[in-house]
mmCIF file of C-alpha atoms in Angstrom:
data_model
loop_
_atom_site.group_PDB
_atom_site.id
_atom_site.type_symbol
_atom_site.label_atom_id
_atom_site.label_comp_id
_atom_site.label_asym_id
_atom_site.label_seq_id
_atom_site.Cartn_x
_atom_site.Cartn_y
_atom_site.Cartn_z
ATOM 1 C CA UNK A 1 17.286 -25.908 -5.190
ATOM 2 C CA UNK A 2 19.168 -24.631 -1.689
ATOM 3 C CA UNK A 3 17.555 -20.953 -1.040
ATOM 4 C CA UNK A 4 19.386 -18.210 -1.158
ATOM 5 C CA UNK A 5 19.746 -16.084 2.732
ATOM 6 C CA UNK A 6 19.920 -13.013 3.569
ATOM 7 C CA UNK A 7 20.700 -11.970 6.927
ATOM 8 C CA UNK A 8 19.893 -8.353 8.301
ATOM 9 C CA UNK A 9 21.810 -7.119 11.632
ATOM 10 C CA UNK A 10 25.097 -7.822 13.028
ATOM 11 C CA UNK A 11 24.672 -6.942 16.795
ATOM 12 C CA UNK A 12 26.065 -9.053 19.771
ATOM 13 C CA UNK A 13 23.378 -11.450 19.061
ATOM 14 C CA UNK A 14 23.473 -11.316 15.357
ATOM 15 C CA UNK A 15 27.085 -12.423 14.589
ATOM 16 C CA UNK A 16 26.803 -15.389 16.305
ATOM 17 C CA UNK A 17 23.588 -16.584 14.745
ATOM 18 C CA UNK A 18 24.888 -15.742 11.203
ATOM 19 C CA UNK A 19 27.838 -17.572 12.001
ATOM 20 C CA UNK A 20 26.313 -20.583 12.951
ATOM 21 C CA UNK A 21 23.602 -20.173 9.909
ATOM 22 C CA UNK A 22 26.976 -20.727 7.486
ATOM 23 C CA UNK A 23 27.929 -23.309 9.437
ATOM 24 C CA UNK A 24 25.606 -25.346 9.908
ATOM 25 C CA UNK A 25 23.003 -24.638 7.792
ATOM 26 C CA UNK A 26 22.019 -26.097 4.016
ATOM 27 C CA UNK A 27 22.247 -23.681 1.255
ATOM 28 C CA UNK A 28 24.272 -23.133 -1.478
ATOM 29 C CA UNK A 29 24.739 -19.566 -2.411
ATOM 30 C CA UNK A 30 26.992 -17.518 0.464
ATOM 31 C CA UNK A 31 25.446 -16.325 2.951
ATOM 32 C CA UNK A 32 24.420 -12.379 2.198
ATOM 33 C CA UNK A 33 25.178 -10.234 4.708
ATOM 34 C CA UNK A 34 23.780 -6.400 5.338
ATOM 35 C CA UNK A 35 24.210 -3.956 8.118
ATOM 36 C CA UNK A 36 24.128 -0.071 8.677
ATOM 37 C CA UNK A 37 27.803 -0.502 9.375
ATOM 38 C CA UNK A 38 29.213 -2.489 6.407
ATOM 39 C CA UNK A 39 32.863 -2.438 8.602
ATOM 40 C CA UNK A 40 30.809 -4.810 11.079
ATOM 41 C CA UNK A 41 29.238 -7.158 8.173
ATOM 42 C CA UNK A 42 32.918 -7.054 6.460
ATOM 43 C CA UNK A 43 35.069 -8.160 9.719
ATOM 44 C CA UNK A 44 31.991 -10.574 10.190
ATOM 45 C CA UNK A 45 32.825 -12.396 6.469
ATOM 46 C CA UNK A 46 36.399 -12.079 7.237
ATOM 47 C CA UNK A 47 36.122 -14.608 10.284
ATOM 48 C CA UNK A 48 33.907 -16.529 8.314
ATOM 49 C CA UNK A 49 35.719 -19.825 5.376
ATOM 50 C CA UNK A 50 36.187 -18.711 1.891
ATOM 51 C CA UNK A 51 33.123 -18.147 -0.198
ATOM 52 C CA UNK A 52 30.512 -18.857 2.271
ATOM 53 C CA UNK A 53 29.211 -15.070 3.094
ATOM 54 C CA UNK A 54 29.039 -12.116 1.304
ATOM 55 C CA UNK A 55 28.705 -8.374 2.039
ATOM 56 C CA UNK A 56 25.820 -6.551 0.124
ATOM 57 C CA UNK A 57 25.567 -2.608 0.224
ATOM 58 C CA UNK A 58 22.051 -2.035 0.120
ATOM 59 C CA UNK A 59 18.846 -3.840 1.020
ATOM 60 C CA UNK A 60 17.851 -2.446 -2.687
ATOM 61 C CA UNK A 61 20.541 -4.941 -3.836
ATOM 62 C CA UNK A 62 20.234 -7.483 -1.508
ATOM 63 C CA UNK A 63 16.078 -8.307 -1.091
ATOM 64 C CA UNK A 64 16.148 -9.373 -5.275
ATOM 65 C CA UNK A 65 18.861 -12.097 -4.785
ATOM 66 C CA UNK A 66 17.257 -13.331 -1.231
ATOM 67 C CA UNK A 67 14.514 -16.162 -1.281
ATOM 68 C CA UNK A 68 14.799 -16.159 3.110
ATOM 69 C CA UNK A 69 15.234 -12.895 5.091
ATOM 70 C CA UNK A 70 16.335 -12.977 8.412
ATOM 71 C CA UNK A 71 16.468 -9.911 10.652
ATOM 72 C CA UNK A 72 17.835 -9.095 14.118
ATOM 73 C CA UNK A 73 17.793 -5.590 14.775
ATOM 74 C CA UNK A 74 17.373 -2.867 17.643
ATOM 75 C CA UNK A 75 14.176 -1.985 18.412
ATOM 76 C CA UNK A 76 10.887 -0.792 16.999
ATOM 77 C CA UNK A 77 11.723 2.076 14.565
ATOM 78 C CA UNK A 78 14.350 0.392 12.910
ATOM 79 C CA UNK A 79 12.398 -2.866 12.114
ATOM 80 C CA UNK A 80 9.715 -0.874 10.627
ATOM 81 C CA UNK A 81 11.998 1.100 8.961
ATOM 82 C CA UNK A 82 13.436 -2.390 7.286
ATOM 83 C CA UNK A 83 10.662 -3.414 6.042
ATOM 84 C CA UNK A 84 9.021 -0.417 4.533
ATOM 85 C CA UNK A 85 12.402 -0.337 2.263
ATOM 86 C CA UNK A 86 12.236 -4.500 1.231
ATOM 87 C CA UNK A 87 8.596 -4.324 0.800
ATOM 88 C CA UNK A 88 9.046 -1.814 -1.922
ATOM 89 C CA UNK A 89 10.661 -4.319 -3.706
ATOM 90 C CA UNK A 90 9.155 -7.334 -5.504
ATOM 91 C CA UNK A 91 8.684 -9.780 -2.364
ATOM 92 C CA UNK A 92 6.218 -12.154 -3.305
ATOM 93 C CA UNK A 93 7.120 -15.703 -2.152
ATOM 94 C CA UNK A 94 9.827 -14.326 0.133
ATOM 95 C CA UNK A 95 10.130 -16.060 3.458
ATOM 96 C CA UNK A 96 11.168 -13.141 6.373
ATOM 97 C CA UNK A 97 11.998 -14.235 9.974
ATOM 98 C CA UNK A 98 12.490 -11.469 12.307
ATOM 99 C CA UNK A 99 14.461 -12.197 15.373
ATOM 100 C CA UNK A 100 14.325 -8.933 16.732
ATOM 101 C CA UNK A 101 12.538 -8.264 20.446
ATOM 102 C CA UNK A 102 9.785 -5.079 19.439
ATOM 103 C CA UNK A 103 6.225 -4.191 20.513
ATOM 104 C CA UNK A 104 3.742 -7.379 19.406
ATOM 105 C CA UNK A 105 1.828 -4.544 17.683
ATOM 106 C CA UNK A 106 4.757 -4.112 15.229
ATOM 107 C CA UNK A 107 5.488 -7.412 14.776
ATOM 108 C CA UNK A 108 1.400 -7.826 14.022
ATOM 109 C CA UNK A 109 1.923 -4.639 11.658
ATOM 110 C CA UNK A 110 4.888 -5.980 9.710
ATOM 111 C CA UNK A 111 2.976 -9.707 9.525
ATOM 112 C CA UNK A 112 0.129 -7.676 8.135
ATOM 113 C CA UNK A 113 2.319 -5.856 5.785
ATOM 114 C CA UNK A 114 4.047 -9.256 4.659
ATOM 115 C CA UNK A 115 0.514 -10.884 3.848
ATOM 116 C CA UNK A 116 -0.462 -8.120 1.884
ATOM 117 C CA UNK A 117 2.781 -8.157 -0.748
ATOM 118 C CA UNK A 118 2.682 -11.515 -1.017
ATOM 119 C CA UNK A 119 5.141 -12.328 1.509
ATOM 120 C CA UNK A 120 5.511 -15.406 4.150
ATOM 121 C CA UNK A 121 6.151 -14.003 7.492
ATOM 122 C CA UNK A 122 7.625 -15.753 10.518
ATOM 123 C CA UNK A 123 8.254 -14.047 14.316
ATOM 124 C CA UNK A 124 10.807 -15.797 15.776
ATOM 125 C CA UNK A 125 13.020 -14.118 18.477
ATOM 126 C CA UNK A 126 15.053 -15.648 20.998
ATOM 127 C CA UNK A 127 16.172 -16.233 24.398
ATOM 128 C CA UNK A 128 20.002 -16.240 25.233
ATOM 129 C CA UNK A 129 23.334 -14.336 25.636
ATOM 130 C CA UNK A 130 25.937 -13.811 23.354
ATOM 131 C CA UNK A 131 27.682 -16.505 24.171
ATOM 132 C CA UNK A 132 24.813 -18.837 23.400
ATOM 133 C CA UNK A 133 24.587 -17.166 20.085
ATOM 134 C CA UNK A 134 28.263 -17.927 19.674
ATOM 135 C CA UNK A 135 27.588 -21.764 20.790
ATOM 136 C CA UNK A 136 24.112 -22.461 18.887
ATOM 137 C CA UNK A 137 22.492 -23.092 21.951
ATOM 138 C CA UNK A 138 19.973 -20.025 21.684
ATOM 139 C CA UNK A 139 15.992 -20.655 22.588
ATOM 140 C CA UNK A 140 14.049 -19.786 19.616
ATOM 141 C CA UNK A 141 10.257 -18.929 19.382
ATOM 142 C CA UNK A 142 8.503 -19.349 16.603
ATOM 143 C CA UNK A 143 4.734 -17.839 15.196
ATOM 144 C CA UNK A 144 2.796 -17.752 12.312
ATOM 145 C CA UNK A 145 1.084 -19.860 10.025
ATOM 146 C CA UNK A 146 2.315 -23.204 9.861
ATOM 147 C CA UNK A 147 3.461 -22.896 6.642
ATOM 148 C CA UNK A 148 5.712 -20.435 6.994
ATOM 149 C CA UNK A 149 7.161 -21.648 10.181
ATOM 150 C CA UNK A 150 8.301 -25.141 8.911
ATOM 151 C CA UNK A 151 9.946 -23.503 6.679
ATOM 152 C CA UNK A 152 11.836 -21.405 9.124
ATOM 153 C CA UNK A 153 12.189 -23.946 11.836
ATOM 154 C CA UNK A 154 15.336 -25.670 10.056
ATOM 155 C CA UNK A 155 17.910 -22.623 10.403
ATOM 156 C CA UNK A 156 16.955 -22.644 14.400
ATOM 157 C CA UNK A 157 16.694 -26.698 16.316
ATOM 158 C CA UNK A 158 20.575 -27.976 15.652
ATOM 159 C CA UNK A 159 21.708 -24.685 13.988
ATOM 160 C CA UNK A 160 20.951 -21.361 15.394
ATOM 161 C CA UNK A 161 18.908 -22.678 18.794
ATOM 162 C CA UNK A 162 19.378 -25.455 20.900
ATOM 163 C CA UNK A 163 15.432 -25.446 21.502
ATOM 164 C CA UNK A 164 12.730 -24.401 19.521
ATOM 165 C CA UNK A 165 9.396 -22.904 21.459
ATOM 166 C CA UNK A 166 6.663 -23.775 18.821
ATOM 167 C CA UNK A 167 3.881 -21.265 18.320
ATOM 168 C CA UNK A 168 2.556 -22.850 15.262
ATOM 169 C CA UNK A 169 -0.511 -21.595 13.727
ATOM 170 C CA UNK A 170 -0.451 -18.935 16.891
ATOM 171 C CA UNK A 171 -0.455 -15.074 16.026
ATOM 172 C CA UNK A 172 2.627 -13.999 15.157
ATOM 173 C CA UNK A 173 2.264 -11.401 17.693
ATOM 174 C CA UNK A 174 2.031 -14.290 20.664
ATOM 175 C CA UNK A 175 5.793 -14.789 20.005
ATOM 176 C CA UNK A 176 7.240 -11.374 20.732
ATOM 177 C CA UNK A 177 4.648 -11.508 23.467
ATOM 178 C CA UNK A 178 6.410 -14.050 24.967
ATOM 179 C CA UNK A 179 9.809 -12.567 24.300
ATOM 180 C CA UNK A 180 8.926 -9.453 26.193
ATOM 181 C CA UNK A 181 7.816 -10.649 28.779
ATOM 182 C CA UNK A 182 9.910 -13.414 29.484
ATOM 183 C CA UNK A 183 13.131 -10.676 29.188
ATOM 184 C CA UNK A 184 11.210 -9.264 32.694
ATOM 185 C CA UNK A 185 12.321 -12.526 34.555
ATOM 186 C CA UNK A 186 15.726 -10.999 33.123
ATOM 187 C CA UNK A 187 15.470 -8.146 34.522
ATOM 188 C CA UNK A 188 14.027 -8.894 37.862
ATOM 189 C CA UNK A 189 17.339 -11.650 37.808
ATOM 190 C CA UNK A 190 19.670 -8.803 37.897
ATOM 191 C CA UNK A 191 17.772 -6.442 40.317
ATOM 192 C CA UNK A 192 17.903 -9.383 42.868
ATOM 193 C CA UNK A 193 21.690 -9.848 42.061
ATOM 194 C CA UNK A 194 22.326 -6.858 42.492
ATOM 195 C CA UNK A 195 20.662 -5.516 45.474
ATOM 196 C CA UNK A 196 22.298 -8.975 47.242
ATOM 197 C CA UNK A 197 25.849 -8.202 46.136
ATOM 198 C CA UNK A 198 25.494 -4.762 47.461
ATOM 199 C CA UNK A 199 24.031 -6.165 51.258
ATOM 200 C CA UNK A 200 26.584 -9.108 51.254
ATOM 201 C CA UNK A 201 29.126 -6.464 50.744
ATOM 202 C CA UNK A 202 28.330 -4.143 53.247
ATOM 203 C CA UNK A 203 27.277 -6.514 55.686
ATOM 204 C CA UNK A 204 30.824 -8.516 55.968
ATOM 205 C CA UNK A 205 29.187 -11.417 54.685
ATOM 206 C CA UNK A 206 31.376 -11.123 51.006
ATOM 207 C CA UNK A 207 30.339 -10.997 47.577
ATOM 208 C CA UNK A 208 32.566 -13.989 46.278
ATOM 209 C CA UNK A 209 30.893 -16.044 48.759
ATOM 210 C CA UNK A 210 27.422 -14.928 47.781
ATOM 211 C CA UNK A 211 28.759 -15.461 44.245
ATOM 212 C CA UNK A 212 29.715 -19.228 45.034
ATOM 213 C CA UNK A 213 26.253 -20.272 46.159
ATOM 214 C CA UNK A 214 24.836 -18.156 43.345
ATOM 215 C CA UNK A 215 26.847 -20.403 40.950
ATOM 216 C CA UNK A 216 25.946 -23.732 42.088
ATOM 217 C CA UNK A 217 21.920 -23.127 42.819
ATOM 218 C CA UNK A 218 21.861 -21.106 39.483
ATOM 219 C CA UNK A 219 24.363 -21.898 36.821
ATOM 220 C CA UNK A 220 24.026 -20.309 33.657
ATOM 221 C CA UNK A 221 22.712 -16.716 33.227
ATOM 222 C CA UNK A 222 22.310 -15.755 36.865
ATOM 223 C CA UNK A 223 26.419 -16.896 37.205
ATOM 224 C CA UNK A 224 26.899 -15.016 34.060
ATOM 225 C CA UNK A 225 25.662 -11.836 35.097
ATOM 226 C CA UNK A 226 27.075 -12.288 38.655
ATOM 227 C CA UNK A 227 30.454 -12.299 37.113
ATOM 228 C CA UNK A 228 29.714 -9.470 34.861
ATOM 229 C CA UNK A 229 29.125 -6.878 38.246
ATOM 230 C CA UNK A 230 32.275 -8.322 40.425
ATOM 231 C CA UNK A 231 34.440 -8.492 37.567
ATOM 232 C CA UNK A 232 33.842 -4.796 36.936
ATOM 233 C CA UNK A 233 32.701 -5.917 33.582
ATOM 234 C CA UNK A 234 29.579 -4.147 33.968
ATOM 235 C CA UNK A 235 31.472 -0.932 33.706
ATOM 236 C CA UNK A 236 34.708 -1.624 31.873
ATOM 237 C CA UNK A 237 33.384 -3.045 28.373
ATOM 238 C CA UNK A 238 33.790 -0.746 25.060
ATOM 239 C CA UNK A 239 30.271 -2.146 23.893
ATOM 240 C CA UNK A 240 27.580 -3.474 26.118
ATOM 241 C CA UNK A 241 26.231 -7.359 25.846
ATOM 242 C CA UNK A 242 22.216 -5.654 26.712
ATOM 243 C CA UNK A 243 22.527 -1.955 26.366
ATOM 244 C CA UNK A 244 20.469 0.125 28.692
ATOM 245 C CA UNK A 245 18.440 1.496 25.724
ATOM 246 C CA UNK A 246 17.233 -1.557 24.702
ATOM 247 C CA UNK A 247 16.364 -2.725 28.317
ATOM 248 C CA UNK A 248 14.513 0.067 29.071
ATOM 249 C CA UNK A 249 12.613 -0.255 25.717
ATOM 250 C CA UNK A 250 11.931 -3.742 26.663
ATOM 251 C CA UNK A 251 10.591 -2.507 29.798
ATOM 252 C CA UNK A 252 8.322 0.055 27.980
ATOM 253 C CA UNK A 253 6.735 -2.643 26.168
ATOM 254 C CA UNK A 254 6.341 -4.643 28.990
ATOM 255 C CA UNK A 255 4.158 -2.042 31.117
ATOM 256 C CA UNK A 256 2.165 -1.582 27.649
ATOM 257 C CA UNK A 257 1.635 -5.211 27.772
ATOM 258 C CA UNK A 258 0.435 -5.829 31.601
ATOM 259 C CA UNK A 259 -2.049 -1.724 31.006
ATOM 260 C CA UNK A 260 -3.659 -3.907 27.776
ATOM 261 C CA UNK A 261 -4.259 -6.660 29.701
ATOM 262 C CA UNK A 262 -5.234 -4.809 32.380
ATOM 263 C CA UNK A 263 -2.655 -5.723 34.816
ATOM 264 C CA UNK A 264 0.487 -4.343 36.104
ATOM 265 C CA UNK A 265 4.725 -5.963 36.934
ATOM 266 C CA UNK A 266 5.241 -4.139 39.576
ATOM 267 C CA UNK A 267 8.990 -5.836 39.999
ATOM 268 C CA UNK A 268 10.016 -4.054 36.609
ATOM 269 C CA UNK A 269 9.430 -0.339 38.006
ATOM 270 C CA UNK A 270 11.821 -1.030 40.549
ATOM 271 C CA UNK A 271 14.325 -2.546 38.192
ATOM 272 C CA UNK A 272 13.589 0.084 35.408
ATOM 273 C CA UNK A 273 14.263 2.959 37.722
ATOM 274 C CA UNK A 274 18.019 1.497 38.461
ATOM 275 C CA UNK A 275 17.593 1.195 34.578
ATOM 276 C CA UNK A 276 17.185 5.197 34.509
ATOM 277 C CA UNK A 277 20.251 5.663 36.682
ATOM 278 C CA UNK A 278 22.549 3.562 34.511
ATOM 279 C CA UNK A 279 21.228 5.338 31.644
ATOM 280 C CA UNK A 280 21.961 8.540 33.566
ATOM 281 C CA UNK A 281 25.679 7.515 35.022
ATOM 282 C CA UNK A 282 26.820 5.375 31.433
ATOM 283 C CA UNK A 283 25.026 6.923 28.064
ATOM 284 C CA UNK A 284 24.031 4.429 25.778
ATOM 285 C CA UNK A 285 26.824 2.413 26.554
ATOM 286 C CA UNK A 286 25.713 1.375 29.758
ATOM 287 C CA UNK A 287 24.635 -2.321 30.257
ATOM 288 C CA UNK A 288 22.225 -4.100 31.898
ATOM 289 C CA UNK A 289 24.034 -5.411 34.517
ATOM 290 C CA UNK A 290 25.043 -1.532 35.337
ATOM 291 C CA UNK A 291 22.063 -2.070 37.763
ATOM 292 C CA UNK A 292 24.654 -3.385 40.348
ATOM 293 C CA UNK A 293 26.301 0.440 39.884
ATOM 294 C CA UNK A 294 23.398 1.999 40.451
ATOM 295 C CA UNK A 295 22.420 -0.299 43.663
ATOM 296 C CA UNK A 296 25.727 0.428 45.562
ATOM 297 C CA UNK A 297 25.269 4.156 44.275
ATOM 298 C CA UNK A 298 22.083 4.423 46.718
ATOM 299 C CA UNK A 299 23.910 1.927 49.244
ATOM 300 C CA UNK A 300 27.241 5.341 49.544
ATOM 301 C CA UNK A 301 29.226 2.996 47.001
ATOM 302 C CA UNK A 302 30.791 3.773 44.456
ATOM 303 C CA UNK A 303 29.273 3.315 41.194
ATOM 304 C CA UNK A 304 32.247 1.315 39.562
ATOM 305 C CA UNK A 305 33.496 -1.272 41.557
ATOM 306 C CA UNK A 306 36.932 -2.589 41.964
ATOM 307 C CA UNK A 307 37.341 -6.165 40.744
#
């Protein structure tokens, strides 16, 4: 018999990977749906055909009806916060996946937790934009036992991801490991736009034809985020595609990372104190790409540019 899904966290990244989980993945029961913000997990069903998802209130009512539990959600606090509520209910035999990017000590704190009621447990987070959530085409790692992974690895190849990084048998921990510090290259990707833009502006050489070469050496993310800053994008969008918060937390874990291995990335301070800046100028709405602000702010630009 199909299992029954439940899927936990309907951010930019989320939506698209519970979309494609309906359809394209086997089950029979509709796909449950929970977030803090039931308007998001409502307007999420409402895109979605007839029957296929469902909205539950609570994870108290949602965990008993799940055999698989998928979550994707901010950041440390509110992953451990997830599971401390499901793992006071009756879990054993329960599958959970968590897609979220947190500190590979929580992740090797909740797989602990997991093991101990019972539970399978499966890190798997992933590498992509929103856009590749939207497509399927998302790069999925996955760790634990091997068990537990093969049983998670057919909701990501051909559904949610369009590759699958296998860390089979690895820690779970190795996998948000990898996710932290391969969001760095990220970071240090935007930094380098950014400072470029800025010089090709001021120096006469033009952005759009910085842009141009950027788009055929690079295609893909670096073009994306290129087009975010001259666009204006950066600045102009309601909600950010990689808020500032959770960069910056990414960068946190990062340093922790490189001091426990004793080691430093000394690219990300430079990146993380544009980071501050954006954080400073934006609020919590700020994105990533907001670097490019904060460049031409130390360059006597303005912080917003004009498309």
């Amino acid at each position: 018999m199909a299992p029954t899904l439940l899927w936990i966290g309907l951010g930019n990244m989320g939506r698209g990977m519970a979309k494609n989980i309906v359809e394209k993945g086997e089950f029979s029961s509709p796909l449950l749906l929970y977030n803090r913000s039931t308007k998001k997990a409502l307007e999420l069903v409402a895109t979605l055909p007839a029957g296929k998802a469902e909205v539950v209130e609570s994870l108290e009512l949602g965990i008993p009806k799940a055999d698989v539990v998928f979550t994707c959600v901010a950041n440390d606090d509110a992953v451990q916060d997830l599971f401390k509520v499901m793992f006071q209910s009756y879990v054993t035999g329960k599958l959970f996946i968590d897609c979220s990017t947190v500190h590979p000590d929580t992740t090797e704190l909740i797989a602990q937790r997991a093991s101990e009621a019972g539970a399978d447990f499966v890190a798997a987070p992933i590498f992509g934009t929103p856009a590749m959530a939207d497509a399927g085409q998302l790069i999925g790692v996955l760790a634990g036992p091997r068990s537990s992974a093969e049983k998670a690895s057919p909701w990501f190849k051909g559904v949610m991801a369009g590759s699958v990084i296998d860390l089979l048998d690895e820690p779970c921990r190795k996998a948000t490991m990898l996710k932290v510090l391969g969001n760095t290259f990220v970071f240090n990707m935007v930094e380098q736009l950014a400072e470029a833009h800025v010089v090709a502006e001021k120096s006469g050489l033009g952005t759009d034809v910085l842009h141009q070469f950027v788009s055929y050496l690079f295609p893909g993310a670096y073009t994306a985020c290129s087009t975010s800053m001259l666009s204006g994008e950066y600045h102009k969008r309601a909600e950010p595609f990689f808020a500032i918060d959770l960069a910056r937390k990414d960068a946190t874990h990062a340093r922790s990372m490189a001091r426990s291995a004793g080691t430093e990335l000394m690219t990300l301070e430079i990146a993380d104190t544009h980071f501050a800046k954006v954080k400073e100028h934006c609020g919590k709405s700020g994105d990533m790409t907001g670097v490019y602000g904060a460049v031409r702010g130390e360059a006597g630009l303005k912080f917003e540019n004009e498309a």
